[in-house]
Short mmCIF file of C-alpha atoms and ligand atoms in Angstrom, two decimals:
data_model
loop_
_atom_site.label_atom_id
_atom_site.label_comp_id
_atom_site.label_asym_id
_atom_site.label_seq_id
_atom_site.Cartn_x
_atom_site.Cartn_y
_atom_site.Cartn_z
CA MET A 1 203.99 9.40 283.00
CA ASN A 2 202.55 6.48 281.06
CA ALA A 3 198.95 5.48 281.65
CA HIS A 4 200.03 2.00 282.80
CA LEU A 5 201.94 3.44 285.70
CA VAL A 6 199.48 6.17 286.55
CA ALA A 7 196.59 3.73 286.75
CA GLY A 8 198.31 1.62 289.39
CA SER A 9 200.03 4.42 291.23
CA ALA A 10 197.09 6.74 291.59
CA ASP A 11 194.65 4.13 292.82
CA ALA A 12 195.04 2.96 296.39
CA GLY A 13 192.67 0.04 295.79
CA ALA A 14 194.00 -3.51 296.02
CA GLY A 15 195.77 -4.78 292.89
CA PRO A 16 195.93 -8.38 291.70
CA GLY A 17 198.64 -9.45 294.16
CA ALA A 18 197.86 -7.11 297.03
CA ALA A 19 195.75 -9.62 298.94
CA HIS A 20 198.83 -11.80 299.46
CA LEU A 21 201.11 -8.97 300.48
CA ASP A 22 202.22 -8.95 304.12
CA PRO A 23 202.02 -5.58 305.90
CA GLU A 24 205.81 -5.31 306.23
CA SER A 25 206.37 -5.72 302.48
CA HIS A 26 203.52 -3.32 301.74
CA ALA A 27 205.14 -0.71 303.98
CA LEU A 28 208.56 -1.17 302.32
CA ILE A 29 207.10 -0.68 298.82
CA ALA A 30 204.88 2.24 299.83
CA GLY A 31 207.58 3.98 301.82
CA ARG A 32 210.62 3.62 299.55
CA VAL A 33 212.84 6.68 299.99
CA VAL A 34 213.74 8.36 296.68
CA GLY A 35 217.47 8.77 296.10
CA ARG A 36 218.54 5.91 298.35
CA SER A 37 219.37 2.26 297.78
CA LEU A 38 216.66 -0.21 298.73
CA PRO A 39 216.31 -1.79 302.17
CA ALA A 40 217.94 -5.22 302.56
CA PRO A 41 214.84 -7.46 302.26
CA PHE A 42 214.42 -6.43 298.60
CA TYR A 43 217.81 -8.00 297.84
CA VAL A 44 218.26 -10.91 300.21
CA GLU A 45 214.94 -12.55 301.07
CA GLN A 46 213.46 -15.53 299.23
CA SER A 47 209.92 -14.08 299.38
CA TRP A 48 211.12 -10.89 297.66
CA PHE A 49 212.92 -12.91 295.01
CA GLU A 50 209.72 -14.84 294.25
CA ARG A 51 207.76 -11.59 294.17
CA ASP A 52 210.25 -10.15 291.67
CA VAL A 53 209.86 -13.17 289.39
CA GLU A 54 206.06 -12.91 289.51
CA GLN A 55 205.56 -9.13 289.58
CA ILE A 56 208.49 -7.97 287.46
CA PHE A 57 209.70 -10.83 285.27
CA SER A 58 206.21 -12.22 284.64
CA THR A 59 204.56 -8.91 283.79
CA ARG A 60 207.10 -6.96 281.73
CA TRP A 61 208.84 -7.44 278.38
CA LEU A 62 212.12 -9.33 278.77
CA PHE A 63 215.11 -9.68 276.51
CA ALA A 64 215.31 -13.41 275.78
CA ALA A 65 217.72 -14.01 272.89
CA ALA A 66 219.22 -12.72 269.68
CA GLU A 67 217.61 -13.89 266.46
CA ALA A 68 221.14 -14.93 265.49
CA GLU A 69 220.87 -17.71 268.12
CA ILE A 70 218.11 -19.34 266.07
CA PRO A 71 219.15 -18.63 262.47
CA ASP A 72 217.39 -21.58 260.79
CA PRO A 73 213.88 -23.10 260.95
CA GLY A 74 213.78 -25.69 263.74
CA ASP A 75 216.40 -23.92 265.87
CA TYR A 76 215.38 -23.28 269.46
CA VAL A 77 216.65 -21.85 272.72
CA THR A 78 215.10 -22.20 276.15
CA ILE A 79 215.25 -19.58 278.87
CA ASN A 80 214.21 -19.93 282.50
CA PHE A 81 212.88 -17.30 284.88
CA GLY A 82 212.33 -18.83 288.32
CA ARG A 83 210.02 -21.83 287.92
CA ARG A 84 209.03 -20.67 284.45
CA SER A 85 210.65 -21.86 281.25
CA VAL A 86 210.04 -20.70 277.70
CA ILE A 87 210.93 -22.28 274.35
CA ILE A 88 211.83 -19.80 271.63
CA THR A 89 211.80 -21.29 268.14
CA ARG A 90 212.02 -20.33 264.52
CA ASP A 91 209.22 -22.09 262.67
CA ASP A 92 209.19 -23.36 259.08
CA GLY A 93 207.89 -20.00 257.89
CA ASN A 94 210.89 -18.25 259.53
CA VAL A 95 208.64 -16.73 262.20
CA VAL A 96 210.05 -16.47 265.73
CA ARG A 97 207.66 -18.01 268.25
CA ALA A 98 207.63 -18.58 271.99
CA HIS A 99 205.76 -21.17 274.05
CA HIS A 100 205.67 -22.26 277.66
CA ASN A 101 207.98 -25.24 278.08
CA VAL A 102 205.23 -27.37 279.65
CA CYS A 103 203.55 -30.39 278.06
CA ARG A 104 199.78 -30.12 277.64
CA HIS A 105 199.30 -33.77 278.70
CA ARG A 106 200.46 -33.99 282.32
CA GLY A 107 202.80 -31.08 282.42
CA ALA A 108 206.27 -32.52 281.92
CA ARG A 109 209.07 -30.11 281.05
CA LEU A 110 209.45 -30.59 277.30
CA ILE A 111 212.96 -29.38 276.51
CA THR A 112 215.75 -29.41 279.06
CA ALA A 113 218.58 -28.41 276.70
CA GLN A 114 219.50 -24.73 276.49
CA ARG A 115 219.62 -24.81 272.69
CA GLY A 116 219.34 -27.12 269.72
CA SER A 117 217.54 -27.81 266.48
CA THR A 118 214.60 -30.11 265.89
CA GLY A 119 211.74 -30.78 263.49
CA THR A 120 209.22 -31.45 266.26
CA ILE A 121 209.04 -31.11 270.03
CA VAL A 122 208.55 -34.56 271.56
CA CYS A 123 207.66 -34.98 275.23
CA ALA A 124 209.96 -37.52 276.88
CA TYR A 125 207.14 -38.79 279.12
CA HIS A 126 204.38 -40.17 276.81
CA SER A 127 205.62 -38.86 273.46
CA TRP A 128 203.05 -36.19 272.78
CA THR A 129 204.54 -34.41 269.79
CA TYR A 130 204.23 -30.74 268.81
CA ASP A 131 205.28 -28.90 265.70
CA MET A 132 207.38 -25.75 265.88
CA ASP A 133 204.20 -23.65 265.82
CA GLY A 134 203.15 -25.35 269.08
CA ARG A 135 200.35 -27.42 267.53
CA LEU A 136 199.86 -30.90 268.95
CA MET A 137 200.56 -33.31 266.08
CA PHE A 138 200.55 -36.68 267.83
CA ALA A 139 199.08 -38.10 271.04
CA ASP A 140 198.93 -41.89 271.05
CA ALA A 141 196.00 -43.99 272.30
CA GLN A 142 193.58 -41.24 273.27
CA ALA A 143 189.85 -41.77 273.81
CA PRO A 144 187.47 -41.31 270.87
CA GLY A 145 186.61 -37.66 270.40
CA PHE A 146 189.97 -36.43 271.66
CA ASP A 147 190.63 -33.16 269.84
CA LYS A 148 194.30 -32.39 269.35
CA LYS A 149 193.44 -28.80 268.45
CA CYS A 150 192.53 -28.18 272.09
CA PHE A 151 196.00 -29.00 273.38
CA SER A 152 198.45 -26.79 271.56
CA LEU A 153 201.38 -25.48 273.58
CA ARG A 154 200.47 -22.33 275.48
CA PRO A 155 201.91 -19.37 273.59
CA VAL A 156 204.08 -16.67 275.13
CA ALA A 157 203.97 -13.15 273.71
CA VAL A 158 207.01 -12.56 271.55
CA ARG A 159 208.29 -9.51 269.72
CA THR A 160 211.39 -9.13 267.59
CA ILE A 161 213.02 -5.72 267.29
CA ALA A 162 215.90 -5.37 264.81
CA GLY A 163 217.14 -8.91 265.50
CA LEU A 164 216.50 -8.92 269.26
CA VAL A 165 213.86 -11.28 270.69
CA PHE A 166 211.70 -10.05 273.54
CA ILE A 167 209.08 -12.11 275.36
CA CYS A 168 206.39 -11.29 277.89
CA LEU A 169 204.92 -13.94 280.20
CA ALA A 170 201.81 -11.88 280.99
CA ASP A 171 198.42 -12.54 279.42
CA ASP A 172 198.15 -8.81 278.75
CA PRO A 173 201.68 -7.59 277.93
CA PRO A 174 202.40 -3.87 278.17
CA THR A 175 201.30 -2.38 274.86
CA ASP A 176 203.98 0.29 274.84
CA ILE A 177 206.41 -2.21 273.29
CA ASP A 178 205.16 -1.01 269.88
CA GLU A 179 206.03 2.57 270.74
CA VAL A 180 209.44 1.57 272.11
CA ALA A 181 210.14 -0.51 269.00
CA GLY A 182 209.20 2.49 266.85
CA ILE A 183 211.80 4.58 268.67
CA VAL A 184 214.72 2.16 268.96
CA GLU A 185 214.41 0.21 265.71
CA PRO A 186 215.73 3.08 263.53
CA TYR A 187 218.81 3.27 265.80
CA LEU A 188 219.43 -0.49 265.70
CA ALA A 189 218.39 -1.50 262.18
CA PRO A 190 221.48 -0.16 260.29
CA HIS A 191 223.63 -2.65 262.22
CA HIS A 192 221.88 -5.73 260.76
CA LEU A 193 221.76 -7.77 263.95
CA ALA A 194 219.08 -10.08 262.54
CA THR A 195 221.46 -11.52 259.97
CA ALA A 196 224.60 -11.58 262.17
CA LYS A 197 226.06 -14.72 263.71
CA VAL A 198 226.93 -15.63 267.26
CA ALA A 199 230.70 -15.58 267.78
CA LYS A 200 230.51 -16.52 271.46
CA GLN A 201 228.11 -16.68 274.37
CA THR A 202 229.06 -16.88 278.04
CA ASP A 203 227.00 -17.45 281.19
CA LEU A 204 228.45 -15.89 284.31
CA LEU A 205 226.80 -16.77 287.62
CA GLU A 206 227.13 -13.73 289.87
CA ASN A 207 226.78 -14.09 293.64
CA GLY A 208 224.34 -11.25 294.09
CA ASN A 209 220.72 -10.23 293.59
CA TRP A 210 219.62 -9.47 290.01
CA LYS A 211 218.81 -5.86 290.92
CA LEU A 212 222.41 -5.31 292.01
CA ALA A 213 223.60 -6.51 288.59
CA MET A 214 221.28 -4.02 286.91
CA GLU A 215 222.11 -1.17 289.30
CA ASN A 216 225.83 -1.79 288.83
CA ASN A 217 225.42 -1.46 285.08
CA ARG A 218 223.68 1.92 285.33
CA GLU A 219 226.62 3.89 286.66
CA CYS A 220 230.29 4.45 285.92
CA TYR A 221 231.03 5.76 289.42
CA HIS A 222 232.80 2.42 289.95
CA CYS A 223 234.63 2.46 286.61
CA ASP A 224 238.07 2.78 288.21
CA GLY A 225 237.55 -0.94 288.78
CA HIS A 226 237.61 -1.44 284.98
CA PRO A 227 241.09 -0.38 283.77
CA GLU A 228 240.81 -2.42 280.55
CA LEU A 229 237.38 -1.05 279.63
CA LEU A 230 238.45 2.51 280.43
CA ASN A 231 240.94 2.44 277.56
CA VAL A 232 237.98 3.06 275.26
CA PHE A 233 234.97 3.79 277.47
CA PHE A 234 234.78 7.40 278.60
CA PRO A 235 234.13 7.40 282.38
CA THR A 236 232.26 10.69 281.96
CA TRP A 237 229.28 8.51 281.07
CA GLY A 238 226.48 8.84 283.61
CA TYR A 239 227.04 12.49 284.41
CA SER A 240 223.97 14.28 283.09
CA ASP A 241 225.32 17.61 284.20
CA ALA A 242 228.83 18.62 283.02
CA ASP A 243 229.29 20.65 286.23
CA ALA A 244 229.02 17.45 288.26
CA ILE A 245 232.00 15.82 286.56
CA PRO A 246 234.84 15.64 289.11
CA ASP A 247 238.02 17.59 288.42
CA ARG A 248 240.10 14.45 288.13
CA LEU A 249 238.11 13.58 284.96
CA ARG A 250 238.72 16.95 283.25
CA PRO A 251 241.39 15.64 280.81
CA VAL A 252 239.11 12.77 279.83
CA THR A 253 236.21 15.20 279.49
CA ASP A 254 238.18 17.27 276.99
CA ARG A 255 238.98 14.17 274.93
CA TYR A 256 235.34 13.05 275.18
CA ARG A 257 234.09 16.39 273.86
CA ALA A 258 236.56 16.40 270.97
CA ALA A 259 235.74 12.80 270.03
CA THR A 260 232.01 13.50 270.27
CA ALA A 261 232.26 16.51 267.95
CA GLU A 262 234.12 14.36 265.43
CA MET A 263 231.66 11.48 265.73
CA VAL A 264 228.57 13.66 265.34
CA ASP A 265 229.88 14.63 261.90
CA VAL A 266 230.35 10.96 261.03
CA TRP A 267 226.93 9.92 262.35
CA GLN A 268 225.22 12.74 260.50
CA ARG A 269 227.04 11.90 257.27
CA LEU A 270 225.95 8.26 257.58
CA GLY A 271 222.40 9.09 258.65
CA LEU A 272 222.80 7.28 261.98
CA LEU A 273 220.54 8.39 264.81
CA TYR A 274 222.54 9.36 267.88
CA VAL A 275 220.49 11.62 270.14
CA ARG A 276 220.03 10.18 273.65
CA ILE A 277 216.51 9.10 274.51
CA ALA A 278 216.02 8.20 278.17
CA GLN A 279 212.65 6.84 279.27
CA LEU A 280 213.93 4.50 281.95
CA ASP A 281 211.15 5.00 284.50
CA SER A 282 208.41 6.82 282.64
CA ARG A 283 206.81 3.81 280.92
CA PRO A 284 206.27 0.07 281.56
CA THR A 285 208.91 -0.85 278.97
CA GLY A 286 211.55 1.54 280.29
CA PHE A 287 214.56 2.04 278.06
CA HIS A 288 217.54 4.23 277.25
CA ILE A 289 219.35 4.49 273.93
CA GLU A 290 222.24 6.67 272.78
CA ARG A 291 225.19 6.75 270.45
CA GLU A 292 228.46 7.76 272.10
CA ALA A 293 232.06 8.35 271.06
CA MET A 294 234.78 6.00 272.26
CA ASP A 295 238.36 6.78 273.29
CA LEU A 296 241.63 5.92 271.47
CA ALA A 297 240.90 4.49 268.00
CA GLY A 298 237.20 4.60 268.85
CA GLU A 299 236.34 1.52 266.80
CA SER A 300 235.73 -1.33 269.22
CA PHE A 301 235.98 -2.72 272.76
CA THR A 302 239.64 -3.66 272.49
CA LEU A 303 242.63 -2.44 274.51
CA ASP A 304 243.68 0.05 271.83
CA GLY A 305 240.22 0.70 270.43
CA THR A 306 240.93 -0.76 266.99
CA ALA A 307 238.42 -3.14 265.44
CA ALA A 308 238.54 -6.75 266.65
CA CYS A 309 236.91 -8.05 263.47
CA THR A 310 238.15 -7.02 260.03
CA ARG A 311 234.70 -7.66 258.55
CA PRO A 312 232.28 -4.86 259.48
CA LEU A 313 229.13 -6.01 261.23
CA SER A 314 226.94 -4.28 258.67
CA ASP A 315 227.61 -4.23 254.94
CA ASP A 316 226.02 -0.78 254.90
CA LEU A 317 228.49 0.65 257.44
CA PRO A 318 232.09 0.03 256.32
CA ASP A 319 233.46 2.95 258.41
CA ARG A 320 235.51 1.60 261.33
CA ARG A 321 235.29 4.57 263.69
CA LEU A 322 231.61 4.70 264.65
CA GLY A 323 231.83 4.82 268.44
CA ARG A 324 229.16 2.75 270.14
CA LEU A 325 225.38 2.49 270.04
CA SER A 326 224.22 1.54 273.53
CA MET A 327 220.77 0.55 274.73
CA HIS A 328 219.33 -0.47 278.08
CA LEU A 329 215.92 -2.01 278.67
CA GLN A 330 214.25 -2.59 282.02
CA PRO A 331 214.38 -5.05 283.67
CA ASN A 332 217.08 -7.23 282.14
CA MET A 333 219.06 -6.01 279.13
CA TRP A 334 221.82 -3.77 277.90
CA LEU A 335 223.88 -3.86 274.73
CA HIS A 336 226.67 -2.11 272.85
CA ILE A 337 227.18 -2.06 269.08
CA THR A 338 230.44 -0.98 267.43
CA SER A 339 231.36 -1.08 263.74
CA ASP A 340 232.69 -4.64 263.97
CA HIS A 341 230.50 -6.42 266.51
CA ALA A 342 227.60 -6.27 268.94
CA VAL A 343 227.71 -7.42 272.54
CA LEU A 344 224.40 -8.19 274.23
CA PHE A 345 223.81 -8.75 277.93
CA SER A 346 220.83 -10.35 279.64
CA VAL A 347 220.22 -10.64 283.36
CA ILE A 348 218.41 -13.75 284.58
CA PRO A 349 217.49 -14.10 288.26
CA VAL A 350 218.37 -17.51 289.70
CA ALA A 351 218.06 -17.07 293.48
CA PRO A 352 218.00 -14.10 295.87
CA ASP A 353 221.80 -14.16 295.87
CA GLN A 354 222.48 -15.61 292.43
CA THR A 355 222.10 -14.03 289.01
CA LEU A 356 223.04 -15.29 285.58
CA VAL A 357 224.58 -12.65 283.31
CA ARG A 358 224.50 -13.96 279.75
CA THR A 359 226.79 -12.21 277.25
CA THR A 360 226.48 -12.77 273.51
CA TRP A 361 228.91 -11.45 270.90
CA LEU A 362 227.64 -11.06 267.33
CA VAL A 363 229.72 -10.55 264.19
CA HIS A 364 228.93 -10.49 260.48
CA ALA A 365 227.57 -13.86 259.35
CA ASP A 366 230.47 -14.28 256.91
CA ALA A 367 233.22 -13.35 259.37
CA VAL A 368 235.54 -16.29 259.94
CA GLU A 369 237.15 -16.96 263.32
CA GLY A 370 240.92 -17.07 263.04
CA VAL A 371 240.78 -15.16 259.75
CA ASP A 372 238.64 -12.07 260.35
CA TYR A 373 238.77 -12.11 264.15
CA ARG A 374 240.48 -13.72 267.10
CA LEU A 375 237.94 -14.72 269.69
CA ASP A 376 240.09 -13.71 272.66
CA ARG A 377 240.57 -10.21 271.26
CA LEU A 378 236.88 -9.87 270.35
CA THR A 379 235.61 -10.88 273.79
CA GLY A 380 238.55 -10.17 276.12
CA VAL A 381 237.71 -6.69 277.39
CA TRP A 382 234.11 -7.52 278.25
CA GLU A 383 235.00 -10.90 279.76
CA ILE A 384 237.45 -9.16 282.10
CA THR A 385 234.92 -6.39 282.78
CA ASN A 386 232.14 -8.89 283.49
CA ASN A 387 234.33 -10.67 286.04
CA GLN A 388 235.20 -7.36 287.69
CA ASP A 389 231.51 -6.46 287.84
CA ALA A 390 230.65 -9.91 289.24
CA ASP A 391 233.12 -9.31 292.09
CA LEU A 392 231.58 -5.90 292.80
CA VAL A 393 228.03 -7.29 292.76
CA ALA A 394 229.08 -10.06 295.16
CA LEU A 395 230.70 -7.53 297.50
CA ALA A 396 227.57 -5.39 297.44
CA HIS A 397 225.34 -8.36 298.17
CA ARG A 398 227.49 -9.51 301.10
CA GLY A 399 227.42 -6.07 302.69
CA ILE A 400 223.68 -5.65 302.16
CA ALA A 401 223.07 -9.03 303.82
CA ASP A 402 224.91 -7.76 306.93
CA PRO A 403 222.40 -6.58 309.58
CA ALA A 404 224.45 -3.37 309.83
CA TYR A 405 223.44 -2.31 306.30
CA ARG A 406 221.34 0.82 305.91
CA PRO A 407 220.25 2.24 302.51
CA GLY A 408 222.72 4.86 301.27
CA PRO A 409 222.45 7.91 298.98
CA TYR A 410 222.88 7.96 295.20
CA GLY A 411 225.24 10.63 293.85
CA PRO A 412 224.71 12.76 290.71
CA SER A 413 226.33 10.19 288.42
CA GLU A 414 224.00 7.47 289.76
CA PHE A 415 220.79 9.02 288.51
CA GLN A 416 220.17 6.08 286.20
CA VAL A 417 220.43 3.73 289.18
CA GLU A 418 217.69 5.80 290.79
CA ALA A 419 215.70 5.53 287.55
CA PHE A 420 215.99 1.73 287.63
CA VAL A 421 214.93 1.51 291.27
CA ASN A 422 212.09 3.97 290.66
CA TRP A 423 210.91 1.89 287.68
CA TYR A 424 211.07 -1.25 289.85
CA ILE A 425 209.15 0.29 292.75
CA THR A 426 206.63 1.96 290.45
CA THR A 427 206.00 -1.35 288.71
CA LEU A 428 205.41 -3.11 292.04
CA ARG A 429 203.07 -0.34 293.17
CA SER A 430 201.20 -0.48 289.88
CA ASN A 431 200.83 -4.27 289.92
CA LEU A 432 199.99 -4.48 293.62
CA GLY A 433 197.75 -1.42 293.80
CA ILE A 434 199.90 0.49 296.28
CA ALA A 435 199.67 4.28 296.27
CA PRO A 436 202.98 6.15 296.41
CA PRO A 437 203.49 8.97 298.89
CA VAL A 438 202.76 11.92 296.57
CA SER A 439 205.74 13.97 297.72
CA SER A 440 208.25 11.19 296.95
CA MET A 441 207.51 10.81 293.23
CA PRO A 442 210.54 12.05 291.24
CA GLU A 443 210.21 13.54 287.83
CA PRO A 444 210.67 10.96 285.07
CA VAL A 445 214.10 11.10 283.48
S1 FES B 501 203.42 -35.37 280.15
FE1 FES B 501 204.04 -34.98 278.10
S2 FES B 501 203.27 -36.67 277.02
FE2 FES B 501 202.63 -37.06 279.05
FE1 FE2 B 502 231.07 -2.18 285.84
#
């Protein structure tokens, strides 16, 4: 287990937020039962939502955007987590930067748009003006001796990995991001996400807690609810042990094994890394990455599995049948990359019972809509799947909010849900200085 987690878990002394923790919450975190869903307060109460924003989303690396969303100097996106807002920009030197979206004069929110392009950031209140590096350039009518250098925008830690932009709101971000980048970058880099373009982005507001959106994504036990996706996505995913696969999935399992054997030859010929690495709850920046075969044509997330974009995503990978590269990062990201496109998902908590799921489709920068791809075919399967998942998350939240709810058991194919919940609880314990009951600590996946 990583030193970050051990330090907090092994020491029963009070952590930075422990003094403000009520005894009931302390008991719920300390006494979480391994292998079962969380008690209702974690999902439904405002105080728990605020704790999640401060203890999870303000202390861990978060997926914020694709570099493709800010392709040119001056481009920016803003992203909000609770009361916090961050501006992500590309500066004149092509460097991706992140700053708190708060004016250094009297604190006004600087940018309210979700995206745009600008040469400078000008506060609407008294016109303090910052360059894209965050330096204060202009502040009218200040007293003699006023030093602009003392009032740059407050920086936010930012890290790009193979075209994906991650931020951390903490003053001391988890240092294992370098190690994680070293592992996942060789998987991602051949797909050239940094130079791709955004074909479409959607924001779906789900009526459920953010943890339910993440938990739902970590299992395919519910995949019968996704008939369109199941044309190409093998529902054997999530079973770590072949013996646990139910009999009704045997025909699919045979196809999965045959397709995997074929794809391993392709991946090896192309030098693509494919071996599964799962470190979902054994480090602060928990992640999972793997390359998997896909059903039918095996090329893309379409109804028949054929490519949705005639222009391959990467000039270095013209083969159509590559299966999918999939990655998951705690607490708020997953993605899939096929030969023709990438689809990225970020989870943004809005309220205890509201979560924004942002989906971004990337294609080759030179691919032309209407010529190389039809947008409805490119995005259709995941748009349908997202809506199906939103309905399931809403159903789960409604039932959990019912006083009759009691935490239930995870089955063998839900072991990655357990890994997410264990990562979440371990992070809270680490940050709040709460010792776990020794006997309840599962082995890291
Ligand atoms: S609050 Fe921004 S210039 Fe005054
Ligand atoms: Fe789903």
